mmCIF file of N, CA and C in Angstrom:
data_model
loop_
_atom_site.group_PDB
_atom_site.id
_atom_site.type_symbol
_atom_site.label_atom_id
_atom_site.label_comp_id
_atom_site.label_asym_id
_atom_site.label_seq_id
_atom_site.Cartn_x
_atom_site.Cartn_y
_atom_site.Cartn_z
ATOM 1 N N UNK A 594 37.352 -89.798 30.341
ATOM 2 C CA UNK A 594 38.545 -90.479 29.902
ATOM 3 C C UNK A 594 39.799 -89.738 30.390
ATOM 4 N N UNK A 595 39.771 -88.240 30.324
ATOM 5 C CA UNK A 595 40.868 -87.667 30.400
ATOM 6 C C UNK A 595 41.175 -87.550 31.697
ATOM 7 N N UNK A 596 39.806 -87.473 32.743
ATOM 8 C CA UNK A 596 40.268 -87.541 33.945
ATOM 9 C C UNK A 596 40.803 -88.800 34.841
ATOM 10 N N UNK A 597 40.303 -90.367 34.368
ATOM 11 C CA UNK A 597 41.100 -91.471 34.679
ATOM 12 C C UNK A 597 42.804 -91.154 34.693
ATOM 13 N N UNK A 598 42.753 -90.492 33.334
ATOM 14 C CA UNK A 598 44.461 -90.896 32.808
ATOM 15 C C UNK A 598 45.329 -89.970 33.569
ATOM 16 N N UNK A 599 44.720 -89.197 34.867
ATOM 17 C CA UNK A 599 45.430 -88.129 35.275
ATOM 18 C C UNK A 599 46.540 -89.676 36.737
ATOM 19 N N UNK A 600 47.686 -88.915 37.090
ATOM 20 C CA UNK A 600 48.897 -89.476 37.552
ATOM 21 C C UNK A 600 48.681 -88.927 39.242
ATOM 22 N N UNK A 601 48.170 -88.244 39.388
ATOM 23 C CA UNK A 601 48.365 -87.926 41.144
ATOM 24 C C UNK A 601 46.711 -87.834 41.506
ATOM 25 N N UNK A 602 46.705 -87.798 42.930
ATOM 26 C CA UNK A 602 45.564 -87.878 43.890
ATOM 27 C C UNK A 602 45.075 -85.989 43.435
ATOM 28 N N UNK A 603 46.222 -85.296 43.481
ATOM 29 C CA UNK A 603 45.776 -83.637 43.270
ATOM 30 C C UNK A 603 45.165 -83.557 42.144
ATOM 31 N N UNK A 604 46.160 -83.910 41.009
ATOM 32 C CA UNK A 604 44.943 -83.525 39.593
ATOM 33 C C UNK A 604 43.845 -84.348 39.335
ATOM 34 N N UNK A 605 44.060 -85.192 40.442
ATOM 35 C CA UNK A 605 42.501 -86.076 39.930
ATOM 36 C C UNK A 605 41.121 -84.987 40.797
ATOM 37 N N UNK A 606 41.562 -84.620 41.514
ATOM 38 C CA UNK A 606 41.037 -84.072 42.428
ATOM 39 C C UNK A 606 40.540 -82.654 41.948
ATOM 40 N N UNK A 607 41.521 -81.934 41.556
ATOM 41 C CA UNK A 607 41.405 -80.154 40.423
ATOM 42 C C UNK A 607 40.943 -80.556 39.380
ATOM 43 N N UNK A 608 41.354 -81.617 37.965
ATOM 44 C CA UNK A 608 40.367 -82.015 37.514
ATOM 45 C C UNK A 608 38.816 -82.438 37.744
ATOM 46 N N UNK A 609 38.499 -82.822 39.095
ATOM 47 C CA UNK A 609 37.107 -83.005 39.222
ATOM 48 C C UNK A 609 36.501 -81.728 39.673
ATOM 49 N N UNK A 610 36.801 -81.196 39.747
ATOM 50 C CA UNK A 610 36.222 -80.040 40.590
ATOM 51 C C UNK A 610 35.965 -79.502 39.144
ATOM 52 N N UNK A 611 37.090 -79.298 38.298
ATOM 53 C CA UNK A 611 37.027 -78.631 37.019
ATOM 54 C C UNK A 611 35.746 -78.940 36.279
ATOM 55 N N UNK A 612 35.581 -80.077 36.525
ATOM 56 C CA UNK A 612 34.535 -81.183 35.329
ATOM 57 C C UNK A 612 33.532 -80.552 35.950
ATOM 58 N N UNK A 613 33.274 -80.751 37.583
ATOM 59 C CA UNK A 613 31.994 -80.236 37.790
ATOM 60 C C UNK A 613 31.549 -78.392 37.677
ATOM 61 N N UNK A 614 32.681 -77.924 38.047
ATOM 62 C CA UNK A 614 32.345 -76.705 37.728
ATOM 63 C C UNK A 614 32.008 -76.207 35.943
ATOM 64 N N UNK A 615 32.531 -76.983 35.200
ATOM 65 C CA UNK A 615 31.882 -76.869 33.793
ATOM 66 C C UNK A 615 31.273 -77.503 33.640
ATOM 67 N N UNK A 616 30.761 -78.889 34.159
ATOM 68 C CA UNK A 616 29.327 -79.214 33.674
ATOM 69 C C UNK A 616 27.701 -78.227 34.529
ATOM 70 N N UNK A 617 28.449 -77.649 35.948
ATOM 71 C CA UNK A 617 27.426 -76.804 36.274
ATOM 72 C C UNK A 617 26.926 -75.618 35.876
ATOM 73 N N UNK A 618 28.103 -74.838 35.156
ATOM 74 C CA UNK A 618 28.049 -73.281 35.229
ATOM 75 C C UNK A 618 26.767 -72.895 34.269
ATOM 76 N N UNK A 619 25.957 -74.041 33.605
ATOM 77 C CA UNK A 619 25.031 -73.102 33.062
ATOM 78 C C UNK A 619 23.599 -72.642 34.121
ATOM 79 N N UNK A 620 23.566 -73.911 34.774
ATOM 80 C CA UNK A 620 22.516 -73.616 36.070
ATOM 81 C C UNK A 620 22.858 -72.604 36.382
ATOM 82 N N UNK A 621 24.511 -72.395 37.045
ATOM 83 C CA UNK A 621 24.917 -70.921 37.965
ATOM 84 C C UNK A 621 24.085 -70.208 37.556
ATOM 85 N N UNK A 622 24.324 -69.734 36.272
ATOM 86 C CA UNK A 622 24.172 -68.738 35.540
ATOM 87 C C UNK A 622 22.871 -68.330 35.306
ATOM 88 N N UNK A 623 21.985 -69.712 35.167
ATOM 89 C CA UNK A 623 20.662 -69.077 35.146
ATOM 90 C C UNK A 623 19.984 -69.012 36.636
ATOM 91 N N UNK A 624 20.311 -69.545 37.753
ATOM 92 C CA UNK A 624 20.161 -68.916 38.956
ATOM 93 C C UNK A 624 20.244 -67.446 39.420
ATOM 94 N N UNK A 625 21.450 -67.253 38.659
ATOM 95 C CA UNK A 625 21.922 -65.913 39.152
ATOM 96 C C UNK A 625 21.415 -65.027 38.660
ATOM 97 N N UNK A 626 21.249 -65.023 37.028
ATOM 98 C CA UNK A 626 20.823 -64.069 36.200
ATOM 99 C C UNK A 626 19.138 -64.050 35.675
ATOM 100 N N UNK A 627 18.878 -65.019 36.274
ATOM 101 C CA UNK A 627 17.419 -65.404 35.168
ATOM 102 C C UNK A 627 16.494 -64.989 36.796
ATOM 103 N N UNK A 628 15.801 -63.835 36.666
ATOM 104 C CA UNK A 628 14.271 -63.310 37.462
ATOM 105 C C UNK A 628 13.730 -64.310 38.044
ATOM 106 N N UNK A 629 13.028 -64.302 38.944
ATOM 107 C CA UNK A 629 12.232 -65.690 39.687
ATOM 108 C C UNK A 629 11.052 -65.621 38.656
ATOM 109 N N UNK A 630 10.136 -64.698 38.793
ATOM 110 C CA UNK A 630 9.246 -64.488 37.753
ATOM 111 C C UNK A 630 9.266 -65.470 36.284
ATOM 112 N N UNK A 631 10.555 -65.444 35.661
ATOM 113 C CA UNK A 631 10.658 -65.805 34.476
ATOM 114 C C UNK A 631 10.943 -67.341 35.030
ATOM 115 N N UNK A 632 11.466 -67.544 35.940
ATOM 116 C CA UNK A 632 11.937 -69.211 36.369
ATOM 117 C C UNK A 632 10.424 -69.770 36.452
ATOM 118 N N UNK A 633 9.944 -68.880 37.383
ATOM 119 C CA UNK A 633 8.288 -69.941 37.470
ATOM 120 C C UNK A 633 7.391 -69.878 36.248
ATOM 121 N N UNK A 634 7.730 -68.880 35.437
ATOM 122 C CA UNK A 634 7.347 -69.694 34.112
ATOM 123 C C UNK A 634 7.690 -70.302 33.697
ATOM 124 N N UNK A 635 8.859 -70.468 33.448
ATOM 125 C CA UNK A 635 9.683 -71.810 32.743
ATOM 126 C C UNK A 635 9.107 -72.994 33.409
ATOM 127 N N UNK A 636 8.896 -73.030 34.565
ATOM 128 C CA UNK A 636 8.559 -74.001 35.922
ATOM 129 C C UNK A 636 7.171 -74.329 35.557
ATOM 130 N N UNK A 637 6.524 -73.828 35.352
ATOM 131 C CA UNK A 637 4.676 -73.771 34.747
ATOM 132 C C UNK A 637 4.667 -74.143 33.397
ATOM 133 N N UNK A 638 5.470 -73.858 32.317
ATOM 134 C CA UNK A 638 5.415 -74.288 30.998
ATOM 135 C C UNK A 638 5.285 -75.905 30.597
ATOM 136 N N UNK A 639 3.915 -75.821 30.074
ATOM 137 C CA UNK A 639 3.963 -77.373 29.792
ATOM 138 C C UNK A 639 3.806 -77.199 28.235
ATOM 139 N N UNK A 640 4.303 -78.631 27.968
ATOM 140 C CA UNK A 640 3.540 -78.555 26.530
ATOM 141 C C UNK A 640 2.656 -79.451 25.959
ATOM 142 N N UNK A 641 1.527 -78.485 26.103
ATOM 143 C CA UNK A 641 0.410 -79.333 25.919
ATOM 144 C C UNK A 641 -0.453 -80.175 24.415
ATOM 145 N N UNK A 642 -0.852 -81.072 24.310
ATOM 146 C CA UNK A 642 -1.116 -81.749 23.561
ATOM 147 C C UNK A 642 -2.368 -81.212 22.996
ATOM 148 N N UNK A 643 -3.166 -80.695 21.725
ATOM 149 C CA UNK A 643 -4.671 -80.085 22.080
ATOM 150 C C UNK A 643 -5.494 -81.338 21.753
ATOM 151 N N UNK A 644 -6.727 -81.516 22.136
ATOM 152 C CA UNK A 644 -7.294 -82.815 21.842
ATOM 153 C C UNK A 644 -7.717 -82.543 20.669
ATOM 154 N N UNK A 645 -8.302 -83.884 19.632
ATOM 155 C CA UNK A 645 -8.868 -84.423 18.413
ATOM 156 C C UNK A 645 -9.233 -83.041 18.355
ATOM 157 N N UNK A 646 -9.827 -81.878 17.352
ATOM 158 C CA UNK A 646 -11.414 -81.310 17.086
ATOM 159 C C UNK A 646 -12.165 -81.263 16.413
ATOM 160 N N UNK A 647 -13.365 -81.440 16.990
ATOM 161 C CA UNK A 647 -14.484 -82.093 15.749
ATOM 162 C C UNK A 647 -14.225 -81.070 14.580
ATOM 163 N N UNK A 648 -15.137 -81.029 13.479
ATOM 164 C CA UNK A 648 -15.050 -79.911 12.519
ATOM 165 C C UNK A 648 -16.129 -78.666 12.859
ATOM 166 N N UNK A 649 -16.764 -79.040 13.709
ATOM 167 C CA UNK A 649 -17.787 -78.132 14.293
ATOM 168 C C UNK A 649 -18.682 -78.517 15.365
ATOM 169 N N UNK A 650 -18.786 -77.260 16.271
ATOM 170 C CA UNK A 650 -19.424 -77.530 17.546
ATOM 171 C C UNK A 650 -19.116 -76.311 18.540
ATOM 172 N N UNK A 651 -19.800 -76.392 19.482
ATOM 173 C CA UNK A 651 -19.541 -75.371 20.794
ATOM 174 C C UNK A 651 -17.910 -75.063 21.404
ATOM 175 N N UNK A 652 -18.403 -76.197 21.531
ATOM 176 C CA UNK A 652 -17.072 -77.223 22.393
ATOM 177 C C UNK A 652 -16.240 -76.515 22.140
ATOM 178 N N UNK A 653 -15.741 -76.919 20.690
ATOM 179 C CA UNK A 653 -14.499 -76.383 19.835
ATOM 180 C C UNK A 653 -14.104 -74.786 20.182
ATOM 181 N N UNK A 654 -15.415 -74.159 19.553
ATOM 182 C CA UNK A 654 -15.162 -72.484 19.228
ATOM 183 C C UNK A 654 -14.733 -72.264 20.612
ATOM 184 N N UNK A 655 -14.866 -72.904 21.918
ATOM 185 C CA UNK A 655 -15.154 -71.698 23.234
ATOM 186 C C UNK A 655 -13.410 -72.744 23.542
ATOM 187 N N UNK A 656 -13.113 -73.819 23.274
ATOM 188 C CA UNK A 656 -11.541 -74.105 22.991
ATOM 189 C C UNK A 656 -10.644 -73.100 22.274
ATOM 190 N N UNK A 657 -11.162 -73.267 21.080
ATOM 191 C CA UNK A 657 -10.161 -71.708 20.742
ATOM 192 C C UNK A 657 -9.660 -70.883 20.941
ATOM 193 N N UNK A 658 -11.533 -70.418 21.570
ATOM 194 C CA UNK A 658 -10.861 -69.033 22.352
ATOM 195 C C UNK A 658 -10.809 -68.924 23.763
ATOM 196 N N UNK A 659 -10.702 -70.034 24.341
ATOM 197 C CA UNK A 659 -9.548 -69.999 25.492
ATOM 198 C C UNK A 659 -8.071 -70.107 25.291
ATOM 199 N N UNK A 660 -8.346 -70.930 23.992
ATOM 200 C CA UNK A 660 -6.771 -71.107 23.728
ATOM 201 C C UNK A 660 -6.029 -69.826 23.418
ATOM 202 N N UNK A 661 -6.606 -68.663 22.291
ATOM 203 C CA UNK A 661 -6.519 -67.693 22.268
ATOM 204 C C UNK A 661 -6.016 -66.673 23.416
ATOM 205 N N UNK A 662 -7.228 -66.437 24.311
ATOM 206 C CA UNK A 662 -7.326 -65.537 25.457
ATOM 207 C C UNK A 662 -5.943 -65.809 26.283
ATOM 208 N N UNK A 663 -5.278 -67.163 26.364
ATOM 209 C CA UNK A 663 -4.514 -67.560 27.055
ATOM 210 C C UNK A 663 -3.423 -67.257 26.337
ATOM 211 N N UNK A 664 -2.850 -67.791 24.948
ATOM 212 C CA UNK A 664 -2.176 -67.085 24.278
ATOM 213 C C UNK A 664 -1.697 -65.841 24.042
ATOM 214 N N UNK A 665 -2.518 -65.010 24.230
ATOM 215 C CA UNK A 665 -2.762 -63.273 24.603
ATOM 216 C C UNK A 665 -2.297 -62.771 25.659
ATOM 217 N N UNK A 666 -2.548 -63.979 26.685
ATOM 218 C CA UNK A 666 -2.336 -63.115 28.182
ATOM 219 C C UNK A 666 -0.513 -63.656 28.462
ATOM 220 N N UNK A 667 -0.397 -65.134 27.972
ATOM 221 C CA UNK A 667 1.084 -65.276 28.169
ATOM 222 C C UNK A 667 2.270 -64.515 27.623
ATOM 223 N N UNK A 668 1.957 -63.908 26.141
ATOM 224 C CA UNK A 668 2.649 -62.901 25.214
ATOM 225 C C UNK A 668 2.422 -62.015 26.126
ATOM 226 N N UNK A 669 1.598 -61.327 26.382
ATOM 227 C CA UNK A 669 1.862 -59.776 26.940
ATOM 228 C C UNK A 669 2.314 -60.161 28.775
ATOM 229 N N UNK A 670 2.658 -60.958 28.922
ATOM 230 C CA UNK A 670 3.142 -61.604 30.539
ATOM 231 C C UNK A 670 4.647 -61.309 29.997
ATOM 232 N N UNK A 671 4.755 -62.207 29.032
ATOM 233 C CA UNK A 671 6.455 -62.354 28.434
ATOM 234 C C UNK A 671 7.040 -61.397 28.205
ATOM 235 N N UNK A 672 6.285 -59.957 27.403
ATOM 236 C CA UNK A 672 6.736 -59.344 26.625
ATOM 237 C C UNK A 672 6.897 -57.760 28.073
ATOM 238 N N UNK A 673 6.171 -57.993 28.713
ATOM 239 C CA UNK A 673 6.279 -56.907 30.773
ATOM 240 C C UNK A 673 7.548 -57.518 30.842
ATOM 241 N N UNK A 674 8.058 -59.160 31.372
ATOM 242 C CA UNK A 674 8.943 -59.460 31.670
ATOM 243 C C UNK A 674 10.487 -59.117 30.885
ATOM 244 N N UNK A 675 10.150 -59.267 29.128
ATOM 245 C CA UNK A 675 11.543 -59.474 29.005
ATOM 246 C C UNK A 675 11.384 -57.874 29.085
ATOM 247 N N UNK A 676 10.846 -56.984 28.996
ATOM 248 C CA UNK A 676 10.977 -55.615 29.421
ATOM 249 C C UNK A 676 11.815 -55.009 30.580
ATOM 250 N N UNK A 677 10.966 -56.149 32.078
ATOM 251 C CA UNK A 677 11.991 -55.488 33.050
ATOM 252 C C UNK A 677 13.441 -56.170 32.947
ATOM 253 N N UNK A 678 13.557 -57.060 32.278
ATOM 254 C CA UNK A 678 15.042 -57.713 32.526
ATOM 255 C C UNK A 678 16.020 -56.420 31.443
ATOM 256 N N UNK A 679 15.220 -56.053 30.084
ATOM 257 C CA UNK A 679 16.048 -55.337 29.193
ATOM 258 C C UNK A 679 16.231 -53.902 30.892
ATOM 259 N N UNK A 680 15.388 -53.631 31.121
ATOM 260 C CA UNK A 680 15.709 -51.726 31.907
ATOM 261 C C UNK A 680 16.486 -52.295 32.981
ATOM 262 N N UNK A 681 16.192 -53.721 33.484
ATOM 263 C CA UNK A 681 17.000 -54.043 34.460
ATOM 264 C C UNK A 681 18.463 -53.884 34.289
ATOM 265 N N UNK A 682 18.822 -54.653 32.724
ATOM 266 C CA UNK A 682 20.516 -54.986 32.594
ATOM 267 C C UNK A 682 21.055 -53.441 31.780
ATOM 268 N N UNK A 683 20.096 -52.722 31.496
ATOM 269 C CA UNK A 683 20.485 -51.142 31.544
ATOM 270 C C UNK A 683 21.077 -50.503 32.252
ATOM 271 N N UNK A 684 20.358 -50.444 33.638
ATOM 272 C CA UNK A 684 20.648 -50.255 34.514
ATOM 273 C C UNK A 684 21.835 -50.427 34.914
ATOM 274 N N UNK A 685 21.549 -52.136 35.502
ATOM 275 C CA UNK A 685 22.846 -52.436 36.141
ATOM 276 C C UNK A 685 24.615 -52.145 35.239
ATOM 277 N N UNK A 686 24.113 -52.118 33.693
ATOM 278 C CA UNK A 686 25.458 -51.946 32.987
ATOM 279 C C UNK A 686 25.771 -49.742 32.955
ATOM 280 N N UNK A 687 24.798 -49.494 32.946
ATOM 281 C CA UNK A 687 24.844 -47.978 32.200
ATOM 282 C C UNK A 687 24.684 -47.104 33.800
ATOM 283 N N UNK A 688 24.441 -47.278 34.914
ATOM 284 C CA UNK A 688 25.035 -46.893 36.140
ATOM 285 C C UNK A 688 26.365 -46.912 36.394
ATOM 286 N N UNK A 689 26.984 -47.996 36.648
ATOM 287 C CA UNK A 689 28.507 -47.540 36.656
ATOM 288 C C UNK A 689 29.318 -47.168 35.567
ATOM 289 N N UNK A 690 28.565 -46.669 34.473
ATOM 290 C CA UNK A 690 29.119 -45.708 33.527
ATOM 291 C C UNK A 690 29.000 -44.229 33.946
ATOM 292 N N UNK A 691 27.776 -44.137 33.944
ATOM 293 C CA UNK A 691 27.551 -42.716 34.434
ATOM 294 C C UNK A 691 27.740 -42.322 35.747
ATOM 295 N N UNK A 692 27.980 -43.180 36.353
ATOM 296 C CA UNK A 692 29.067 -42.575 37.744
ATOM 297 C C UNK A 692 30.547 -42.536 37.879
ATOM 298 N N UNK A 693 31.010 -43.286 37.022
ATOM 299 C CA UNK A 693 32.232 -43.363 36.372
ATOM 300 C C UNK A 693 33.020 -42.076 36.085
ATOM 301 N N UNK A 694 31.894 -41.756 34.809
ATOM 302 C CA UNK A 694 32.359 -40.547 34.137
ATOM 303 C C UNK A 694 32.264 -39.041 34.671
ATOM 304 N N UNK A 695 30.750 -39.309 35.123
ATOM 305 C CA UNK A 695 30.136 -37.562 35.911
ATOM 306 C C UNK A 695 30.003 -37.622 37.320
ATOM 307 N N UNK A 696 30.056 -38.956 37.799
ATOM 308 C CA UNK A 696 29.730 -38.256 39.189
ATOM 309 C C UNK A 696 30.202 -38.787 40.101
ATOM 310 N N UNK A 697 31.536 -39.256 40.236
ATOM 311 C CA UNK A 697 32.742 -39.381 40.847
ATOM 312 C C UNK A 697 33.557 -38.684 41.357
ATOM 313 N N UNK A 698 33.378 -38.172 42.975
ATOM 314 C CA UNK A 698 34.247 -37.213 43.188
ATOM 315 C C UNK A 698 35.402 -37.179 44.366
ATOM 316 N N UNK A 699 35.958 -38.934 44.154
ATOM 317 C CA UNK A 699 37.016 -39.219 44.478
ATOM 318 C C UNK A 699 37.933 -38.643 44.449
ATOM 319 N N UNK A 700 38.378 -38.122 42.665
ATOM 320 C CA UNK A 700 39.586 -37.994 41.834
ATOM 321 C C UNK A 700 38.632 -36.618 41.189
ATOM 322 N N UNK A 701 39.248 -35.545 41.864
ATOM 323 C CA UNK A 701 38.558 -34.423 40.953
ATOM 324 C C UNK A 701 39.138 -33.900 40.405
ATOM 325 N N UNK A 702 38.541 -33.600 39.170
ATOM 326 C CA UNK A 702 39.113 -33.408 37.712
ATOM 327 C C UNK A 702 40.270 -34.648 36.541
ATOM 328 N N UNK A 703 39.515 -35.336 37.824
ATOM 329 C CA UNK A 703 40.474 -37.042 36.631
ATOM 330 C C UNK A 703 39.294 -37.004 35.448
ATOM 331 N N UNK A 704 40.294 -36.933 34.462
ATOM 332 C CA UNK A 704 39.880 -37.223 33.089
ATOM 333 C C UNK A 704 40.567 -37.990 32.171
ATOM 334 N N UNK A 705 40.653 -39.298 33.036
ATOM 335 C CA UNK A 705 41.206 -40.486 32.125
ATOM 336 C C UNK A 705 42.515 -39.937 31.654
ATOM 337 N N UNK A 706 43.677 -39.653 32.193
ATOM 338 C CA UNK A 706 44.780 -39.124 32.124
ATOM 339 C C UNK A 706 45.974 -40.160 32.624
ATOM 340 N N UNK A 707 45.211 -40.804 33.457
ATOM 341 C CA UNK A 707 46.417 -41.742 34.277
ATOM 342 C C UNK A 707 48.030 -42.358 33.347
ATOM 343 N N UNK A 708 47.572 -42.779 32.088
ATOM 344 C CA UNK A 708 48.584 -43.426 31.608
ATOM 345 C C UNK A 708 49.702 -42.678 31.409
ATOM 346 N N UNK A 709 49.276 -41.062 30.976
ATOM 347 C CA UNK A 709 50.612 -40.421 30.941
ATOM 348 C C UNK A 709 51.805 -40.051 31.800
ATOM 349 N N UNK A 710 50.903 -40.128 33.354
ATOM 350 C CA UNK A 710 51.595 -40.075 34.407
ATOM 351 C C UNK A 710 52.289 -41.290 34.519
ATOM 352 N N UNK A 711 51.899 -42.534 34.438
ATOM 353 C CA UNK A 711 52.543 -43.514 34.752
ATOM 354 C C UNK A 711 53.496 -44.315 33.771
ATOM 355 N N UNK A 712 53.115 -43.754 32.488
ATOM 356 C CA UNK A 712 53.920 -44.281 31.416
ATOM 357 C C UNK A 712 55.632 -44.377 31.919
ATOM 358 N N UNK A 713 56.457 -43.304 32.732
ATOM 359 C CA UNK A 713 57.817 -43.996 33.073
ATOM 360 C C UNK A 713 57.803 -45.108 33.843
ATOM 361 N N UNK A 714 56.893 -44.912 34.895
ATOM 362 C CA UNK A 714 57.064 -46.054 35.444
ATOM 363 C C UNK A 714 56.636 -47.460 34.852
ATOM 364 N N UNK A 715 55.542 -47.408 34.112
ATOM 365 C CA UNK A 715 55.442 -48.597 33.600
ATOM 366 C C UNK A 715 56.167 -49.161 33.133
ATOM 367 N N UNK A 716 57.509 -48.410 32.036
ATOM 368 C CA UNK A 716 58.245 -48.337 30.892
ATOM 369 C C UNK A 716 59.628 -49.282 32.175
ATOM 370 N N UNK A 717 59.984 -48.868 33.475
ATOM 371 C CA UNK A 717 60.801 -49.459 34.307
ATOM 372 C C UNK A 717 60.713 -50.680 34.449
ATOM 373 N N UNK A 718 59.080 -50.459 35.232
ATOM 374 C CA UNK A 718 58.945 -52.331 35.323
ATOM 375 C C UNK A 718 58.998 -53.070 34.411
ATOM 376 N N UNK A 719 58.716 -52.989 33.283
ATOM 377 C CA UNK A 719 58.382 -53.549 31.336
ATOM 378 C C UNK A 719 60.227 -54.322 31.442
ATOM 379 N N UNK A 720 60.771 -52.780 31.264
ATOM 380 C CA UNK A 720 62.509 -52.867 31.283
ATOM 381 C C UNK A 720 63.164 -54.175 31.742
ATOM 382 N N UNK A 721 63.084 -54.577 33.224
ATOM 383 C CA UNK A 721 63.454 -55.880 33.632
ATOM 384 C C UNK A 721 63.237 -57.436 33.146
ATOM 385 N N UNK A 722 62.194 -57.383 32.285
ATOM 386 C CA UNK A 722 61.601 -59.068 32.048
ATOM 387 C C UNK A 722 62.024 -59.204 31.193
#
């Protein structure tokens, strides 16, 4: 609705782009961020229906415990995976911390000091607006 009521060829145009970029960004996101591993499970996940079961029989018990065995093996599949994603986003967040702090030797002996140096000048530019 809101994008009809727009007045020029441009905002109809930045509005659409807008619309699509927020109706896409959750795909982005799980493209970008979500493991292939974990996608082709999602991709393999069905949900399956179990048939009738009698109240007793072969059949049944060795159903179970496939159903079981399979149950068993997908939990401990899930539980490796969300593992490497937790050491993964460790990683990727708690590395440029600790190079940040210790082992940066751009600026030696910077110890998060900057603002005091720059506080006049900041205080100049601030001054004008």
């Amino acid at each position: 609705r809101w994008l009809l009521s727009t007045t020029s060829f441009q905002d109809l145009l930045l509005n659409a782009v807008a619309l699509a970029f927020v109706t896409e960004l959750d795909e982005l996101l799980y493209f970008a961020l979500i493991p292939d591993e974990i996608k082709e499970s999602v991709q393999s996940t069905k949900i399956a229906i179990p048939p009738k079961l009698e109240k007793s029989g072969a059949a049944t018990s060795q159903y179970q415990a496939d159903l079981l065995t399979f149950v068993a093996y997908r939990d401990r599949r899930l539980k490796l995976m969300m593992g490497r994603m937790a050491s993964t986003t460790m990683v990727v967040v708690g590395l440029p911390v600790v190079y940040t702090r210790y082992l940066q030797q751009v600026l030696p002996g910077y110890r998060w000091d900057v603002h005091a140096n720059c506080e006049g000048y900041i205080r100049e530019m601030t001054q004008g607006m």
